PDB file of C-alpha atoms in Angstrom:
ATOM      1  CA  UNK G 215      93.507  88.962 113.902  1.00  0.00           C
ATOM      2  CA  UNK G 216      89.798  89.248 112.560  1.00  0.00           C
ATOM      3  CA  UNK G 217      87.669  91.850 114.735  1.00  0.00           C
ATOM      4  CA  UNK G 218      84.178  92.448 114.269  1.00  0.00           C
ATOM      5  CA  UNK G 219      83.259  96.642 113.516  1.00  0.00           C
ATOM      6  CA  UNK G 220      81.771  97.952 116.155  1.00  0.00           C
ATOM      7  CA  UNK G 221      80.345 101.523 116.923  1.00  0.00           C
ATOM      8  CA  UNK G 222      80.430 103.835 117.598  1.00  0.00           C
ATOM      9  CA  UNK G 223      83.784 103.687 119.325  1.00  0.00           C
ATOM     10  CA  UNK G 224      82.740 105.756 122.368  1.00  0.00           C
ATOM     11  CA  UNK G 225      79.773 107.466 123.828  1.00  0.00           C
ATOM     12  CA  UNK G 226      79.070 109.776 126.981  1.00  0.00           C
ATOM     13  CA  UNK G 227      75.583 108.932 128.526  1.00  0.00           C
ATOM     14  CA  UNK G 228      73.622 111.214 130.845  1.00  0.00           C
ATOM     15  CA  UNK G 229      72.105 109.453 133.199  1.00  0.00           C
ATOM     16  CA  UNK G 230      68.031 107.934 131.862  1.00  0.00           C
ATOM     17  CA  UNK G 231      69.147 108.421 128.163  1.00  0.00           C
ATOM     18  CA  UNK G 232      69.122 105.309 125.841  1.00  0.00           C
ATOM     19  CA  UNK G 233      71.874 104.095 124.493  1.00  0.00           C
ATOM     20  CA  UNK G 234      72.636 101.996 121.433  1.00  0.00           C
ATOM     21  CA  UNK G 235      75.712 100.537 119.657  1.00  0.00           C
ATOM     22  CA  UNK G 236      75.849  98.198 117.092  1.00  0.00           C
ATOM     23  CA  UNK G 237      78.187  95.918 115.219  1.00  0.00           C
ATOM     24  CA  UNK G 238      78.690  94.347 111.745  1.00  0.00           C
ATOM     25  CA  UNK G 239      80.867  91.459 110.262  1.00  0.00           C
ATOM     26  CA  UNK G 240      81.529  90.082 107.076  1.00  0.00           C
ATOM     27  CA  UNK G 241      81.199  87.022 108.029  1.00  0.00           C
ATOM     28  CA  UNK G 242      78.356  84.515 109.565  1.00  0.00           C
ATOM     29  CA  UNK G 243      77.786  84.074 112.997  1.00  0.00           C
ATOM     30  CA  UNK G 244      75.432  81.081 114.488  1.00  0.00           C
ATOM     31  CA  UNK G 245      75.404  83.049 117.684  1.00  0.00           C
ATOM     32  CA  UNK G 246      76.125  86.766 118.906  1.00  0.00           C
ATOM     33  CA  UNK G 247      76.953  87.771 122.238  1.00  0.00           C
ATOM     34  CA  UNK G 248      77.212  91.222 124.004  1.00  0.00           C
ATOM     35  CA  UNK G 249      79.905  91.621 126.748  1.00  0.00           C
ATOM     36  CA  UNK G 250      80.479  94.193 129.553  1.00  0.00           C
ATOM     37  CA  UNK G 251      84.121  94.423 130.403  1.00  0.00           C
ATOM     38  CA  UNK G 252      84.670  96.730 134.018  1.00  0.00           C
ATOM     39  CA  UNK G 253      88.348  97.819 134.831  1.00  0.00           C
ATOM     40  CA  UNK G 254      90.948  95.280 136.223  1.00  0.00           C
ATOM     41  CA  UNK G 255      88.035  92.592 135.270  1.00  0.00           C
ATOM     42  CA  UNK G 256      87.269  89.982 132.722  1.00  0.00           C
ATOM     43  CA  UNK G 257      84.061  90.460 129.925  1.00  0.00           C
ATOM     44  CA  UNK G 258      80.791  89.258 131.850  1.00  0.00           C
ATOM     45  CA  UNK G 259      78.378  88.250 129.338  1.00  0.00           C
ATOM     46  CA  UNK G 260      74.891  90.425 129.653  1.00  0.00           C
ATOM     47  CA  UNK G 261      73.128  88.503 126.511  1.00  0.00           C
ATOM     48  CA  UNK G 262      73.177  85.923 123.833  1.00  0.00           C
ATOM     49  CA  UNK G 263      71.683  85.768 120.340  1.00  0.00           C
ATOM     50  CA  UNK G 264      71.315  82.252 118.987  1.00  0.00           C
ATOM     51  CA  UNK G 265      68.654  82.759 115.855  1.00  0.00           C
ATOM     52  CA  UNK G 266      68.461  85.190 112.969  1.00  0.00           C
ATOM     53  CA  UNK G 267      65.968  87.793 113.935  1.00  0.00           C
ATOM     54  CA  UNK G 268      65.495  86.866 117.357  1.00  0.00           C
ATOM     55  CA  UNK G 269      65.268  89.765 119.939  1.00  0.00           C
ATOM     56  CA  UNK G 270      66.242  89.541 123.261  1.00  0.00           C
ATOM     57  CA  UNK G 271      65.779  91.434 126.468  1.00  0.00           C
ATOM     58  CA  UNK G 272      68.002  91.282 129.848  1.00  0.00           C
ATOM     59  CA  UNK G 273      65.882  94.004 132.417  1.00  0.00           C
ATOM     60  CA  UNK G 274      67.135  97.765 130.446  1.00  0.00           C
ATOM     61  CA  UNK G 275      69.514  95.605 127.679  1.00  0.00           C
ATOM     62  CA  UNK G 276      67.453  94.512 124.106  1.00  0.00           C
ATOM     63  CA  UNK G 277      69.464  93.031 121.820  1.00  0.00           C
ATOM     64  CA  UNK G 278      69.186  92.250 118.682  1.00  0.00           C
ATOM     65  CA  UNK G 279      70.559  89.167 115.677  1.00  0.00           C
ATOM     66  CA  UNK G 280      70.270  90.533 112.617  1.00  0.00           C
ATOM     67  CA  UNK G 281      68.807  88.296 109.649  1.00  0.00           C
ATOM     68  CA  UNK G 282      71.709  88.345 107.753  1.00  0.00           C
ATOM     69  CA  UNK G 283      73.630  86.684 110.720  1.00  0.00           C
ATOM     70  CA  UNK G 284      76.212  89.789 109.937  1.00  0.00           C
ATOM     71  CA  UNK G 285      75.318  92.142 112.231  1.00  0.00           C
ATOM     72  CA  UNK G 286      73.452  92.964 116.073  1.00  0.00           C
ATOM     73  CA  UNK G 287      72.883  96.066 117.900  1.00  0.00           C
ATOM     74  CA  UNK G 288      72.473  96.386 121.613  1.00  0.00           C
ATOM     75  CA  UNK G 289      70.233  99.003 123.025  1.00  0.00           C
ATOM     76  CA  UNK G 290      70.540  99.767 126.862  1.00  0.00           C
ATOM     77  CA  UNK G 291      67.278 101.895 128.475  1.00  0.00           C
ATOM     78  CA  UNK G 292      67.233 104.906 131.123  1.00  0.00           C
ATOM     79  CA  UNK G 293      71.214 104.814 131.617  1.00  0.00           C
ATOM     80  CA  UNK G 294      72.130 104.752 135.343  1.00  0.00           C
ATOM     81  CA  UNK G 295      75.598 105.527 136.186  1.00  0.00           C
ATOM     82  CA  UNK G 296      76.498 101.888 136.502  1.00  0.00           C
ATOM     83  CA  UNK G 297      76.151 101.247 132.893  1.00  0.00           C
ATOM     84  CA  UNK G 298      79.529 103.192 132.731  1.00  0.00           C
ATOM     85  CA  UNK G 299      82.309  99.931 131.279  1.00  0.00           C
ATOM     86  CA  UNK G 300      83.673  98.537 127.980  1.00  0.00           C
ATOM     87  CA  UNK G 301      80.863  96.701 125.998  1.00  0.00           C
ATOM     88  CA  UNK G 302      81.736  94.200 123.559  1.00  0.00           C
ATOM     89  CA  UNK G 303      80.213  92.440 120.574  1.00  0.00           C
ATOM     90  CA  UNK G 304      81.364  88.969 119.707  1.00  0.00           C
ATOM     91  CA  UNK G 305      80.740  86.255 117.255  1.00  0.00           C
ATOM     92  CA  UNK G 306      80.595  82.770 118.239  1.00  0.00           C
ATOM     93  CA  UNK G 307      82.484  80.317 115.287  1.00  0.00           C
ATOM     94  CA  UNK G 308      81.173  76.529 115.812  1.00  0.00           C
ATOM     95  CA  UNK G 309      83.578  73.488 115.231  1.00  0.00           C
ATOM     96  CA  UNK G 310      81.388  70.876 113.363  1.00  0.00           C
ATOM     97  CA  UNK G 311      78.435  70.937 116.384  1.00  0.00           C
ATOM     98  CA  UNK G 312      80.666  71.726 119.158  1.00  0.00           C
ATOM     99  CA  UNK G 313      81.290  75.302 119.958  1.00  0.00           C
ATOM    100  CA  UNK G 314      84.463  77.447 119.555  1.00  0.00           C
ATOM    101  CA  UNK G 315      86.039  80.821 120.211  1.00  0.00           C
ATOM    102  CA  UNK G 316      84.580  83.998 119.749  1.00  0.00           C
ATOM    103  CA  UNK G 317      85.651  87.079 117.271  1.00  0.00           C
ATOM    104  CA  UNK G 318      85.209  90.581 119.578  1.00  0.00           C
ATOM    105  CA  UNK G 319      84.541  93.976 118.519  1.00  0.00           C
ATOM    106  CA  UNK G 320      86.782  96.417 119.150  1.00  0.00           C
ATOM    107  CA  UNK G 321      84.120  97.506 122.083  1.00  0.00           C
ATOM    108  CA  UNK G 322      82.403 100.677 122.999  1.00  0.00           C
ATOM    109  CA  UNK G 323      83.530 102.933 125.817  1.00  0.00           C
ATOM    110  CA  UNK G 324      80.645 104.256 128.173  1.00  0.00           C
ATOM    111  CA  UNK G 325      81.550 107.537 130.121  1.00  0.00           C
ATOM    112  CA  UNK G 326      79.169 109.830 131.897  1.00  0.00           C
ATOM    113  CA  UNK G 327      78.854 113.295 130.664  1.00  0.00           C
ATOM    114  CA  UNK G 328      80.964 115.893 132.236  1.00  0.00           C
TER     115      UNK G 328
ATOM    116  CA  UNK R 275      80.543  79.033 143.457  1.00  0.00           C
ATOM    117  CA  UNK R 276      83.464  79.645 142.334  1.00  0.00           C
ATOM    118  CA  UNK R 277      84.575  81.348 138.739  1.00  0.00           C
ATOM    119  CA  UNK R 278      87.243  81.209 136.613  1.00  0.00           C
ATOM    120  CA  UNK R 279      90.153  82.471 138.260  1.00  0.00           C
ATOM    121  CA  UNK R 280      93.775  83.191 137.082  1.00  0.00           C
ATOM    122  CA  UNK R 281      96.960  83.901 138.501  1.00  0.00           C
ATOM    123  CA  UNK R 282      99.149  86.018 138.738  1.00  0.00           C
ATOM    124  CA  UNK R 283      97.143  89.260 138.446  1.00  0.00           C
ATOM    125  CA  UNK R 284      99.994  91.428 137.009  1.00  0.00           C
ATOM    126  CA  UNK R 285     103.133  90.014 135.988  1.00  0.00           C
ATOM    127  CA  UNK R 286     106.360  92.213 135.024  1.00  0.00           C
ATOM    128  CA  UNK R 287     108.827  90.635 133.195  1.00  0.00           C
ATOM    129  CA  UNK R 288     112.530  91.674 131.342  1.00  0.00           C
ATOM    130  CA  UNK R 289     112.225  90.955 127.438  1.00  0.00           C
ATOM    131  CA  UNK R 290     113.879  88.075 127.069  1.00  0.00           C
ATOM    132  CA  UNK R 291     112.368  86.044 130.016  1.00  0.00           C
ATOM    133  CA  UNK R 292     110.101  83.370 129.908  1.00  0.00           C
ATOM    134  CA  UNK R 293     106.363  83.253 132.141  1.00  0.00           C
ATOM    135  CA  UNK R 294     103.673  81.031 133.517  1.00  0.00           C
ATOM    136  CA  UNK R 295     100.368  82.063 133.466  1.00  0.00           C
ATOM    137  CA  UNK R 296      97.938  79.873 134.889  1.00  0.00           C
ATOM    138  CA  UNK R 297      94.100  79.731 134.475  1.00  0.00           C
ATOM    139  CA  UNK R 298      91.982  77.432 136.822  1.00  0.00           C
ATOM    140  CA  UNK R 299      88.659  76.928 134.840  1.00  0.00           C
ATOM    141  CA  UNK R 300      85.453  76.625 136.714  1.00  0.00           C
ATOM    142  CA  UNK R 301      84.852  72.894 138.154  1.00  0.00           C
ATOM    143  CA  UNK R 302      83.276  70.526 135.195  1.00  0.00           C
ATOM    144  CA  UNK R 303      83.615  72.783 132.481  1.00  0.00           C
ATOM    145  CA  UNK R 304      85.153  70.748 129.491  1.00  0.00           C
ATOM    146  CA  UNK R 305      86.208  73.854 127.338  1.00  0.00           C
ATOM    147  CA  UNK R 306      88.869  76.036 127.946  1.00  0.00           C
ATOM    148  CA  UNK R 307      89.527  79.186 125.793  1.00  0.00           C
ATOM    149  CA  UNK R 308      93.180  81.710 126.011  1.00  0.00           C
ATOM    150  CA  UNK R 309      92.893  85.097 124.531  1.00  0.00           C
ATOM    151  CA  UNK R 310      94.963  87.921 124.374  1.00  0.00           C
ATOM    152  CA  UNK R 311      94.029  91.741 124.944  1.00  0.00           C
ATOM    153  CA  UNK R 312      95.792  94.387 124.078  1.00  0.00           C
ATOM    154  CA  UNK R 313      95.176  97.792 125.234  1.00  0.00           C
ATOM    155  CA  UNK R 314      92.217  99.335 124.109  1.00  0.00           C
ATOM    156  CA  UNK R 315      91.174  96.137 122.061  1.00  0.00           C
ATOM    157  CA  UNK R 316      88.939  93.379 122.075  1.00  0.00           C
ATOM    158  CA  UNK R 317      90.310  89.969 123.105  1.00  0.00           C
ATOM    159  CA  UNK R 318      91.729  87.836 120.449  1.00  0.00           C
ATOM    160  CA  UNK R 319      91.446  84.286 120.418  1.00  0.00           C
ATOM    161  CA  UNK R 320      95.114  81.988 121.340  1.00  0.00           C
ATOM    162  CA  UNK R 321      93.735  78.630 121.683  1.00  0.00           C
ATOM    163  CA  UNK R 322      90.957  75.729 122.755  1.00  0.00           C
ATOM    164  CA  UNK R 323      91.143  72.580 124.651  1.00  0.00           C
ATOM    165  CA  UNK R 324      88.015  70.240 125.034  1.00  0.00           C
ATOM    166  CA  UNK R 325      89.161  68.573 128.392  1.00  0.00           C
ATOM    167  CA  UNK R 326      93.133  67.609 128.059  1.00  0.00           C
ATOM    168  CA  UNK R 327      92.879  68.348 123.604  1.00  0.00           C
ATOM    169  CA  UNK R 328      94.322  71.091 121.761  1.00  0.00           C
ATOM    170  CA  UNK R 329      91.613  71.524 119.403  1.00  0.00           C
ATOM    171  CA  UNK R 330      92.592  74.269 117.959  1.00  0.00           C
ATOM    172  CA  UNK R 331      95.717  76.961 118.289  1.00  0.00           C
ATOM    173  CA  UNK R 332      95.890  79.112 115.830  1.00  0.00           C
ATOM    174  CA  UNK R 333      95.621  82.274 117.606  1.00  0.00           C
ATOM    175  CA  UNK R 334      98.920  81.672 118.997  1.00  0.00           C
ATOM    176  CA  UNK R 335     101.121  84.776 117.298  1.00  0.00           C
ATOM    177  CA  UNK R 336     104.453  82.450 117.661  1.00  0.00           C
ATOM    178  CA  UNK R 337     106.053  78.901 118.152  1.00  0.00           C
ATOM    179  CA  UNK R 338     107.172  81.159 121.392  1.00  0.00           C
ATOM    180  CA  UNK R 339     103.490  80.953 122.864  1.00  0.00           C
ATOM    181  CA  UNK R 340     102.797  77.171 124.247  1.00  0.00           C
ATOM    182  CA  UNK R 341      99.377  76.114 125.984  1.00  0.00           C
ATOM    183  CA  UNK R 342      98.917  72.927 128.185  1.00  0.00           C
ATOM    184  CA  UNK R 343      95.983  71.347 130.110  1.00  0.00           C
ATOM    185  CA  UNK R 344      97.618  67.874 130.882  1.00  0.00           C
ATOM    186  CA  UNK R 345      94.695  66.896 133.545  1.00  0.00           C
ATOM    187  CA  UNK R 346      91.938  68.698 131.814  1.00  0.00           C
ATOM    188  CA  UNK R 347      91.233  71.445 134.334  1.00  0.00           C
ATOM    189  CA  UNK R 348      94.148  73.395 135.055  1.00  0.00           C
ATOM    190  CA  UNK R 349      95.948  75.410 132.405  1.00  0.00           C
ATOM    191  CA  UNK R 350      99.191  77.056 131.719  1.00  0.00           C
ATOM    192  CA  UNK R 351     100.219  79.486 129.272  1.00  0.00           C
ATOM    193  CA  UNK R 352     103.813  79.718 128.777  1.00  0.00           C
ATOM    194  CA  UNK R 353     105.665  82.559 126.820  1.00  0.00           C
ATOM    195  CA  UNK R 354     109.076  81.877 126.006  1.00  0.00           C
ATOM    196  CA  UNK R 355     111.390  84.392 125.840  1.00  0.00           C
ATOM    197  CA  UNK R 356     109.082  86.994 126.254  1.00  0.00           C
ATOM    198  CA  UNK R 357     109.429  91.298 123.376  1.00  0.00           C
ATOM    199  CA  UNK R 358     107.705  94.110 124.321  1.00  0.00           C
ATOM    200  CA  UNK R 359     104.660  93.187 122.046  1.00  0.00           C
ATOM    201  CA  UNK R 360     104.242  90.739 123.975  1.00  0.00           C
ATOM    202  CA  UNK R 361     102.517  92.883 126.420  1.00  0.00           C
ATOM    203  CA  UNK R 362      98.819  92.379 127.221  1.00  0.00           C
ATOM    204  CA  UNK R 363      96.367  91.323 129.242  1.00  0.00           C
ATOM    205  CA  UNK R 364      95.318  87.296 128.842  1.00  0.00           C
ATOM    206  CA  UNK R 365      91.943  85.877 129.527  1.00  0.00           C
ATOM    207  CA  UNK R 366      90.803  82.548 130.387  1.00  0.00           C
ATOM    208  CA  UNK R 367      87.862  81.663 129.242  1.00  0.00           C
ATOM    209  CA  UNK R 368      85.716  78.344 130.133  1.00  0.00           C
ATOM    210  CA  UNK R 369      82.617  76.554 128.673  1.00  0.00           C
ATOM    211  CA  UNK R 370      80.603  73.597 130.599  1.00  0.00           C
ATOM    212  CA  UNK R 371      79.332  72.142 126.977  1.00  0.00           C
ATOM    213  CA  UNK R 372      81.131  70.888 124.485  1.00  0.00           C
ATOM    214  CA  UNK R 373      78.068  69.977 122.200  1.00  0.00           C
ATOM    215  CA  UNK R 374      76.472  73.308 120.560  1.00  0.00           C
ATOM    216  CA  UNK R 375      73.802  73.988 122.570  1.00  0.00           C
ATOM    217  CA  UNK R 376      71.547  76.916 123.277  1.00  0.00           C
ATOM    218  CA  UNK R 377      71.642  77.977 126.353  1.00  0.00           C
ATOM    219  CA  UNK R 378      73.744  78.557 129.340  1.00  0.00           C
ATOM    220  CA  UNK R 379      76.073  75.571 128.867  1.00  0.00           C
ATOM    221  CA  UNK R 380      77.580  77.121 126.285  1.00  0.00           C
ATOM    222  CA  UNK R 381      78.709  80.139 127.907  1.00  0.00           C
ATOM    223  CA  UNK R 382      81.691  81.338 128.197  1.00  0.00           C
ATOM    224  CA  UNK R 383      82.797  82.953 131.674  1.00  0.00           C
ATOM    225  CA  UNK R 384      86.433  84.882 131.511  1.00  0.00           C
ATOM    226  CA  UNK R 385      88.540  85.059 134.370  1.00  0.00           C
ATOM    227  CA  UNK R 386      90.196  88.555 135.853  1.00  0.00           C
ATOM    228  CA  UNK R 387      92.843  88.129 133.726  1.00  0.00           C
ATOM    229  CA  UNK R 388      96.506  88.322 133.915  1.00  0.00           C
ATOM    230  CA  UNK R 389      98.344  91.447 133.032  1.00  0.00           C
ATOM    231  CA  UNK R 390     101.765  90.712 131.443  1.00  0.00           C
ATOM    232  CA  UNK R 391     103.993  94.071 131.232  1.00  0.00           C
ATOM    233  CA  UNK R 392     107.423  93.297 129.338  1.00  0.00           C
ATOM    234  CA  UNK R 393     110.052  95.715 129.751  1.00  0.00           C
TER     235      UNK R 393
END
């Protein structure tokens, strides 16, 4: 099935870095959404992008919608060890006005540095 | 209150066998989403109801996958005669809106998920 490109694939954080991932389609999206999937758990959404351009903030989490409607990064702030998880991009298709399923990236894998 | 839950948590099951999974959507929430993840992927859409419709399933990877929300809440997921690539876990997913809408009705909140292990 179609999956958006997301990357990088994984990262190791050190606790107060930044981090930032980002992810790209070839198709259109009307809305982009950033996930956090923990262990044994189901994706908890952290933000959503419903305009070209907009930028949006969630506490340490900025995200972005790119103009093209193609593409979004997510930037987290000062990494704490609880940012440690799966994140996920996904696209949001629309059914004529009503809203539909959504396309996931193949996520990113947090881990703290060794 | 209370969120999406699913059950069972894990499932094991001989290739060959059919399962059950059900997904209990969050009270009022007209949409209903299935997806399936595999290990170390993203989930991948099954299939939608809007209350008791089938709006769309053409996630499902086989006529051996069947989805059902007679009542529009509750939901099963049925796998008939269940192969090895079968193996995954599967998310349920519901929406309170079914207009598009910016905003939290829209969201989608995913359950725990069931873990289906065929042997």
């Amino acid at each position: 099935g179609q999956q958006l490109n997301q990357s990088p694939q994984s990262m190791f954080i050190q606790e107060g870095e930044d981090v930032s991932m980002n992810c790209t389609s070839s198709s259109i999206f009307n809305t982009w959404l950033w996930y956090k999937q923990d262990p044994g758990e189901g994706p908890v959404l952290l933000i959503a992008l419903y305009k070209a351009g907009e930028l949006t903030s969630n506490g340490r989490l900025t995200a972005q919608f790119g103009i093209t409607r193609k593409d979004s990064f997510l930037n987290i702030s000062a990494s704490i060890p609880s940012d440690v998880g799966i994140y996920f991009c996904a696209g949001q298709l629309s059914y004529g006005g009503s809203q539909g399923n959504l396309i996931f990236g193949k996520g990113t894998k947090l881990s703290v540095k060794p | 209150g209370a969120g999406v839950s699913q059950s069972p948590r894990y499932k094991v099951a001989k290739r060959g066998q059919d399962v059950a999974l059900r997904c209990d959507p969050i009270s009022g929430h007209v949409s209903l989403f299935w997806y399936q993840q595999a290990l170390g992927q993203g989930p991948e859409f099954l299939t939608y109801f809007q209350n008791e419709a089938q709006l769309d399933k053409s996630g499902l990877p086989s006529d051996r996958f069947f989805a059902e929300r007679p009542e529009g809440s509750v939901s099963t997921l049925k796998i008939q005669r269940t192969q090895q690539e079968d193996s995954a876990v599967y998310l349920c997913a519901s929406s309170f809106s079914r207009r598009l809408l910016a905003g939290d009705g829209d969201t989608q909140y995913f359950g725990p998920g069931t873990r289906l292990t065929v042997l």
